[in-house]
């Protein structure tokens, strides 16, 4: 089943909105059980490993969200340029809550098979985020 560029764009938007609402049921409905994710140069992760990574951000930044700046579509791939914004109000990477607000750039390349996310490649300015928390 092939999806149009608008449908892929809608899937990308739906995925990040569900993440931002911490609607794990909706997120899981959009993720293939065969998902492979690579984040910031990590090795391949399955869904449960990636979900643990996402939940770490949720605990560290309870109001964290993705401000989508641009979505480009090529076939079944959605390329999303975004800013991750939030307040550091929970422990993150061993750093106690600082109350610092963050706004860092990110980009993701998501491939869908039908209406399910099957691959995710993501980069986030983690250096900029951690610098903001430790300044």
Short mmCIF file of N, CA and C in Angstrom, two decimals:
data_model
loop_
_atom_site.label_atom_id
_atom_site.label_comp_id
_atom_site.label_asym_id
_atom_site.label_seq_id
_atom_site.Cartn_x
_atom_site.Cartn_y
_atom_site.Cartn_z
N UNK A 1 0.85 -1.17 0.00
CA UNK A 1 0.00 0.00 0.00
C UNK A 1 0.90 1.24 0.00
N UNK A 2 0.70 2.07 -0.97
CA UNK A 2 1.50 3.29 -1.10
C UNK A 2 0.70 4.49 -0.60
N UNK A 3 1.37 5.35 0.14
CA UNK A 3 0.72 6.52 0.70
C UNK A 3 1.18 7.76 -0.04
N UNK A 4 0.33 8.76 -0.11
CA UNK A 4 0.67 10.03 -0.74
C UNK A 4 1.60 10.83 0.17
N UNK A 5 2.22 11.86 -0.39
CA UNK A 5 3.09 12.73 0.41
C UNK A 5 2.32 13.35 1.56
N UNK A 6 1.07 13.76 1.32
CA UNK A 6 0.27 14.35 2.40
C UNK A 6 -0.02 13.34 3.50
N UNK A 7 -0.27 12.07 3.12
CA UNK A 7 -0.53 11.05 4.13
C UNK A 7 0.72 10.75 4.96
N UNK A 8 1.89 10.72 4.33
CA UNK A 8 3.15 10.51 5.07
C UNK A 8 3.38 11.70 6.01
N UNK A 9 3.16 12.90 5.51
CA UNK A 9 3.31 14.11 6.34
C UNK A 9 2.37 14.02 7.56
N UNK A 10 1.14 13.57 7.35
CA UNK A 10 0.18 13.42 8.45
C UNK A 10 0.64 12.36 9.45
N UNK A 11 1.23 11.26 8.96
CA UNK A 11 1.73 10.22 9.86
C UNK A 11 2.87 10.74 10.72
N UNK A 12 3.79 11.49 10.10
CA UNK A 12 4.90 12.08 10.86
C UNK A 12 4.36 13.01 11.94
N UNK A 13 3.46 13.90 11.55
CA UNK A 13 2.87 14.85 12.50
C UNK A 13 2.14 14.11 13.62
N UNK A 14 1.35 13.10 13.28
CA UNK A 14 0.61 12.33 14.28
C UNK A 14 1.54 11.65 15.26
N UNK A 15 2.65 11.10 14.75
CA UNK A 15 3.59 10.41 15.61
C UNK A 15 4.19 11.37 16.65
N UNK A 16 4.68 12.53 16.21
CA UNK A 16 5.31 13.46 17.15
C UNK A 16 4.30 14.11 18.08
N UNK A 17 3.09 14.34 17.62
CA UNK A 17 2.05 14.88 18.52
C UNK A 17 1.70 13.86 19.61
N UNK A 18 1.61 12.58 19.23
CA UNK A 18 1.32 11.54 20.22
C UNK A 18 2.46 11.43 21.23
N UNK A 19 3.70 11.53 20.76
CA UNK A 19 4.85 11.53 21.68
C UNK A 19 4.74 12.68 22.67
N UNK A 20 4.44 13.86 22.16
CA UNK A 20 4.38 15.05 23.01
C UNK A 20 3.25 14.97 24.04
N UNK A 21 2.17 14.27 23.72
CA UNK A 21 1.06 14.08 24.67
C UNK A 21 1.31 12.90 25.60
N UNK A 22 2.40 12.18 25.37
CA UNK A 22 2.72 10.95 26.12
C UNK A 22 1.59 9.93 25.95
N UNK A 23 1.02 9.91 24.75
CA UNK A 23 -0.05 8.98 24.41
C UNK A 23 0.59 7.71 23.85
N UNK A 24 1.11 6.88 24.78
CA UNK A 24 1.87 5.71 24.36
C UNK A 24 1.02 4.71 23.58
N UNK A 25 -0.27 4.66 23.86
CA UNK A 25 -1.15 3.76 23.11
C UNK A 25 -1.18 4.17 21.63
N UNK A 26 -1.33 5.46 21.38
CA UNK A 26 -1.35 5.96 19.99
C UNK A 26 0.03 5.79 19.33
N UNK A 27 1.09 6.09 20.09
CA UNK A 27 2.44 5.92 19.55
C UNK A 27 2.64 4.47 19.12
N UNK A 28 2.29 3.54 19.99
CA UNK A 28 2.47 2.12 19.67
C UNK A 28 1.63 1.70 18.47
N UNK A 29 0.47 2.32 18.29
CA UNK A 29 -0.36 2.01 17.12
C UNK A 29 0.31 2.45 15.82
N UNK A 30 1.20 3.43 15.92
CA UNK A 30 1.89 3.93 14.72
C UNK A 30 3.25 3.25 14.48
N UNK A 31 3.69 2.42 15.41
CA UNK A 31 5.02 1.80 15.32
C UNK A 31 4.90 0.33 14.97
N UNK A 32 5.69 -0.09 13.99
CA UNK A 32 5.74 -1.50 13.61
C UNK A 32 6.45 -2.30 14.69
N UNK A 33 6.00 -3.53 14.95
CA UNK A 33 6.73 -4.37 15.90
C UNK A 33 8.16 -4.67 15.42
N UNK A 34 8.41 -4.47 14.13
CA UNK A 34 9.74 -4.71 13.55
C UNK A 34 10.58 -3.43 13.46
N UNK A 35 10.15 -2.38 14.12
CA UNK A 35 10.84 -1.10 14.06
C UNK A 35 12.32 -1.23 14.39
N UNK A 36 13.15 -0.50 13.64
CA UNK A 36 14.57 -0.35 13.94
C UNK A 36 14.83 1.15 14.05
N UNK A 37 15.37 1.58 15.19
CA UNK A 37 15.65 2.99 15.42
C UNK A 37 17.13 3.18 15.70
N UNK A 38 17.68 4.25 15.15
CA UNK A 38 19.05 4.66 15.45
C UNK A 38 18.99 6.13 15.82
N UNK A 39 19.54 6.44 17.00
CA UNK A 39 19.46 7.80 17.52
C UNK A 39 20.86 8.28 17.87
N UNK A 40 21.24 9.42 17.29
CA UNK A 40 22.52 10.07 17.62
C UNK A 40 23.70 9.11 17.54
N UNK A 41 23.73 8.32 16.50
CA UNK A 41 24.87 7.43 16.29
C UNK A 41 24.83 6.15 17.11
N UNK A 42 23.73 5.90 17.81
CA UNK A 42 23.62 4.65 18.58
C UNK A 42 23.54 3.47 17.62
N UNK A 43 23.74 2.32 18.16
CA UNK A 43 23.48 1.13 17.37
C UNK A 43 21.99 0.96 17.19
N UNK A 44 21.58 0.03 16.34
CA UNK A 44 20.15 -0.20 16.12
C UNK A 44 19.44 -0.60 17.41
N UNK A 45 18.25 -0.03 17.60
CA UNK A 45 17.41 -0.34 18.76
C UNK A 45 16.07 -0.86 18.27
N UNK A 46 15.47 -1.76 19.05
CA UNK A 46 14.11 -2.18 18.76
C UNK A 46 13.15 -1.21 19.45
N UNK A 47 11.85 -1.45 19.32
CA UNK A 47 10.86 -0.52 19.87
C UNK A 47 10.99 -0.38 21.38
N UNK A 48 11.15 -1.47 22.11
CA UNK A 48 11.19 -1.34 23.57
C UNK A 48 12.43 -0.56 24.02
N UNK A 49 13.55 -0.72 23.33
CA UNK A 49 14.75 0.04 23.67
C UNK A 49 14.57 1.52 23.35
N UNK A 50 13.98 1.81 22.19
CA UNK A 50 13.77 3.21 21.82
C UNK A 50 12.74 3.85 22.74
N UNK A 51 11.70 3.09 23.09
CA UNK A 51 10.69 3.64 23.99
C UNK A 51 11.32 4.03 25.33
N UNK A 52 12.23 3.22 25.86
CA UNK A 52 12.91 3.55 27.11
C UNK A 52 13.68 4.86 26.95
N UNK A 53 14.30 5.07 25.81
CA UNK A 53 15.02 6.31 25.52
C UNK A 53 14.04 7.50 25.50
N UNK A 54 12.90 7.32 24.84
CA UNK A 54 11.89 8.38 24.77
C UNK A 54 11.30 8.69 26.14
N UNK A 55 11.09 7.64 26.94
CA UNK A 55 10.55 7.85 28.29
C UNK A 55 11.54 8.59 29.18
N UNK A 56 12.84 8.40 28.95
CA UNK A 56 13.85 9.15 29.70
C UNK A 56 13.67 10.65 29.45
N UNK A 57 13.42 11.03 28.20
CA UNK A 57 13.15 12.44 27.89
C UNK A 57 11.85 12.89 28.54
N UNK A 58 10.83 12.04 28.54
CA UNK A 58 9.55 12.40 29.15
C UNK A 58 9.69 12.66 30.64
N UNK A 59 10.51 11.85 31.31
CA UNK A 59 10.71 12.05 32.76
C UNK A 59 11.54 13.31 33.03
N UNK A 60 12.52 13.57 32.19
CA UNK A 60 13.40 14.73 32.40
C UNK A 60 12.77 16.04 32.01
N UNK A 61 11.84 16.00 31.04
CA UNK A 61 11.21 17.20 30.50
C UNK A 61 9.72 16.92 30.34
N UNK A 62 8.99 17.03 31.44
CA UNK A 62 7.58 16.62 31.42
C UNK A 62 6.74 17.45 30.45
N UNK A 63 7.20 18.67 30.13
CA UNK A 63 6.48 19.50 29.16
C UNK A 63 7.18 19.50 27.80
N UNK A 64 8.12 18.59 27.62
CA UNK A 64 8.89 18.55 26.36
C UNK A 64 8.00 18.32 25.16
N UNK A 65 8.34 18.99 24.07
CA UNK A 65 7.56 18.81 22.85
C UNK A 65 8.43 19.09 21.63
N UNK A 66 7.96 18.61 20.50
CA UNK A 66 8.62 18.81 19.22
C UNK A 66 7.90 19.93 18.48
N UNK A 67 8.61 20.99 18.19
CA UNK A 67 8.06 22.08 17.39
C UNK A 67 8.52 21.80 15.96
N UNK A 68 7.61 21.31 15.15
CA UNK A 68 7.97 20.93 13.78
C UNK A 68 8.13 22.18 12.93
N UNK A 69 9.29 22.28 12.30
CA UNK A 69 9.60 23.44 11.45
C UNK A 69 9.44 23.12 9.97
N UNK A 70 9.65 21.85 9.62
CA UNK A 70 9.56 21.48 8.21
C UNK A 70 9.47 19.97 8.10
N UNK A 71 8.64 19.49 7.17
CA UNK A 71 8.58 18.06 6.86
C UNK A 71 8.72 17.93 5.35
N UNK A 72 9.71 17.16 4.95
CA UNK A 72 9.91 16.83 3.54
C UNK A 72 9.57 15.36 3.35
N UNK A 73 8.95 15.03 2.23
CA UNK A 73 8.56 13.64 1.98
C UNK A 73 9.19 13.17 0.69
N UNK A 74 9.75 11.96 0.75
CA UNK A 74 10.28 11.30 -0.44
C UNK A 74 9.84 9.85 -0.38
N UNK A 75 8.87 9.52 -1.19
CA UNK A 75 8.32 8.17 -1.17
C UNK A 75 7.71 7.85 0.18
N UNK A 76 8.22 6.82 0.84
CA UNK A 76 7.69 6.41 2.15
C UNK A 76 8.45 7.03 3.32
N UNK A 77 9.36 7.97 3.02
CA UNK A 77 10.18 8.61 4.05
C UNK A 77 9.67 10.02 4.36
N UNK A 78 9.59 10.33 5.65
CA UNK A 78 9.30 11.68 6.09
C UNK A 78 10.52 12.23 6.82
N UNK A 79 11.04 13.34 6.34
CA UNK A 79 12.20 13.99 6.96
C UNK A 79 11.66 15.20 7.71
N UNK A 80 11.91 15.21 9.01
CA UNK A 80 11.32 16.23 9.87
C UNK A 80 12.44 17.05 10.53
N UNK A 81 12.39 18.35 10.32
CA UNK A 81 13.29 19.28 11.01
C UNK A 81 12.46 19.91 12.12
N UNK A 82 12.98 19.86 13.35
CA UNK A 82 12.19 20.31 14.50
C UNK A 82 13.09 20.93 15.56
N UNK A 83 12.45 21.52 16.56
CA UNK A 83 13.13 21.95 17.79
C UNK A 83 12.48 21.18 18.92
N UNK A 84 13.30 20.66 19.81
CA UNK A 84 12.79 20.05 21.03
C UNK A 84 12.87 21.12 22.10
N UNK A 85 11.73 21.41 22.71
CA UNK A 85 11.67 22.44 23.76
C UNK A 85 11.11 21.82 25.03
N UNK A 86 11.52 22.35 26.16
CA UNK A 86 10.98 21.86 27.42
C UNK A 86 11.71 22.43 28.61
N UNK A 87 11.20 22.10 29.78
CA UNK A 87 11.77 22.52 31.05
C UNK A 87 12.35 21.30 31.75
N UNK A 88 13.58 21.40 32.19
CA UNK A 88 14.25 20.28 32.87
C UNK A 88 13.71 20.19 34.30
N UNK A 89 12.64 19.41 34.46
CA UNK A 89 11.98 19.30 35.76
C UNK A 89 12.02 17.90 36.35
N UNK A 90 12.83 17.04 35.76
CA UNK A 90 13.02 15.69 36.27
C UNK A 90 14.45 15.25 35.98
N UNK A 91 14.89 14.20 36.64
CA UNK A 91 16.25 13.73 36.40
C UNK A 91 16.43 13.31 34.94
N UNK A 92 17.56 13.69 34.36
CA UNK A 92 17.87 13.34 32.98
C UNK A 92 19.36 13.06 32.87
N UNK A 93 19.68 11.85 32.44
CA UNK A 93 21.08 11.44 32.28
C UNK A 93 21.89 11.67 33.55
N UNK A 94 21.27 11.42 34.70
CA UNK A 94 21.95 11.57 35.98
C UNK A 94 22.03 12.99 36.49
N UNK A 95 21.42 13.93 35.77
CA UNK A 95 21.45 15.33 36.18
C UNK A 95 20.12 15.65 36.88
N UNK A 96 20.22 16.10 38.13
CA UNK A 96 19.03 16.47 38.89
C UNK A 96 18.32 17.63 38.20
N UNK A 97 17.02 17.78 38.40
CA UNK A 97 16.27 18.87 37.77
C UNK A 97 16.90 20.24 38.06
N UNK A 98 17.03 21.04 37.00
CA UNK A 98 17.63 22.37 37.14
C UNK A 98 16.61 23.48 36.94
N UNK A 99 15.47 23.16 36.36
CA UNK A 99 14.49 24.19 36.02
C UNK A 99 14.85 24.93 34.74
N UNK A 100 15.95 24.56 34.11
CA UNK A 100 16.39 25.22 32.88
C UNK A 100 15.42 24.91 31.74
N UNK A 101 15.19 25.91 30.91
CA UNK A 101 14.42 25.67 29.69
C UNK A 101 15.41 25.39 28.56
N UNK A 102 15.02 24.48 27.69
CA UNK A 102 15.87 24.10 26.56
C UNK A 102 15.10 24.28 25.26
N UNK A 103 15.84 24.55 24.22
CA UNK A 103 15.30 24.59 22.87
C UNK A 103 16.47 24.20 21.96
N UNK A 104 16.44 22.96 21.48
CA UNK A 104 17.54 22.46 20.67
C UNK A 104 17.02 21.89 19.35
N UNK A 105 17.87 21.99 18.34
CA UNK A 105 17.50 21.53 17.00
C UNK A 105 17.60 20.02 16.89
N UNK A 106 16.77 19.48 16.03
CA UNK A 106 16.80 18.05 15.75
C UNK A 106 16.32 17.77 14.34
N UNK A 107 16.65 16.60 13.87
CA UNK A 107 16.16 16.15 12.57
C UNK A 107 15.92 14.65 12.65
N UNK A 108 14.89 14.19 11.99
CA UNK A 108 14.62 12.76 11.97
C UNK A 108 14.25 12.35 10.55
N UNK A 109 14.58 11.12 10.25
CA UNK A 109 14.18 10.50 8.99
C UNK A 109 13.39 9.27 9.37
N UNK A 110 12.10 9.29 9.05
CA UNK A 110 11.21 8.21 9.42
C UNK A 110 10.67 7.55 8.16
N UNK A 111 10.75 6.21 8.12
CA UNK A 111 10.21 5.47 6.98
C UNK A 111 9.00 4.68 7.43
N UNK A 112 7.95 4.79 6.65
CA UNK A 112 6.69 4.11 6.95
C UNK A 112 6.45 3.01 5.94
N UNK A 113 5.89 1.93 6.44
CA UNK A 113 5.39 0.86 5.58
C UNK A 113 3.90 0.80 5.87
N UNK A 114 3.11 1.22 4.89
CA UNK A 114 1.69 1.41 5.18
C UNK A 114 1.58 2.55 6.18
N UNK A 115 0.84 2.33 7.25
CA UNK A 115 0.69 3.38 8.26
C UNK A 115 1.53 3.10 9.51
N UNK A 116 2.57 2.27 9.37
CA UNK A 116 3.41 1.92 10.52
C UNK A 116 4.84 2.41 10.30
N UNK A 117 5.40 2.99 11.34
CA UNK A 117 6.79 3.44 11.32
C UNK A 117 7.69 2.20 11.42
N UNK A 118 8.59 2.03 10.44
CA UNK A 118 9.45 0.86 10.44
C UNK A 118 10.92 1.20 10.69
N UNK A 119 11.35 2.40 10.33
CA UNK A 119 12.70 2.83 10.66
C UNK A 119 12.69 4.29 11.10
N UNK A 120 13.56 4.58 12.05
CA UNK A 120 13.72 5.95 12.55
C UNK A 120 15.21 6.22 12.69
N UNK A 121 15.65 7.32 12.11
CA UNK A 121 17.02 7.81 12.29
C UNK A 121 16.88 9.22 12.83
N UNK A 122 17.40 9.47 14.02
CA UNK A 122 17.23 10.77 14.64
C UNK A 122 18.52 11.36 15.14
N UNK A 123 18.63 12.68 15.01
CA UNK A 123 19.75 13.45 15.55
C UNK A 123 19.16 14.62 16.31
N UNK A 124 19.67 14.83 17.52
CA UNK A 124 19.25 15.94 18.36
C UNK A 124 20.52 16.59 18.89
N UNK A 125 20.50 17.89 19.04
CA UNK A 125 21.67 18.59 19.57
C UNK A 125 21.79 18.29 21.06
N UNK A 126 22.21 17.07 21.36
CA UNK A 126 22.34 16.64 22.75
C UNK A 126 23.44 17.41 23.47
N UNK A 127 24.49 17.76 22.76
CA UNK A 127 25.55 18.56 23.37
C UNK A 127 24.98 19.90 23.84
N UNK A 128 24.22 20.56 22.98
CA UNK A 128 23.62 21.84 23.35
C UNK A 128 22.65 21.69 24.51
N UNK A 129 21.89 20.60 24.53
CA UNK A 129 20.94 20.35 25.60
C UNK A 129 21.69 20.15 26.93
N UNK A 130 22.69 19.28 26.93
CA UNK A 130 23.43 19.01 28.16
C UNK A 130 24.21 20.24 28.64
N UNK A 131 24.72 21.03 27.71
CA UNK A 131 25.41 22.26 28.09
C UNK A 131 24.46 23.20 28.81
N UNK A 132 23.25 23.30 28.33
CA UNK A 132 22.23 24.17 28.95
C UNK A 132 21.92 23.70 30.38
N UNK A 133 21.96 22.39 30.60
CA UNK A 133 21.63 21.85 31.92
C UNK A 133 22.78 21.96 32.91
N UNK A 134 24.00 22.08 32.43
CA UNK A 134 25.14 22.09 33.33
C UNK A 134 25.82 23.46 33.43
N UNK A 135 25.29 24.45 32.77
CA UNK A 135 25.86 25.82 32.87
C UNK A 135 25.47 26.49 34.16
#
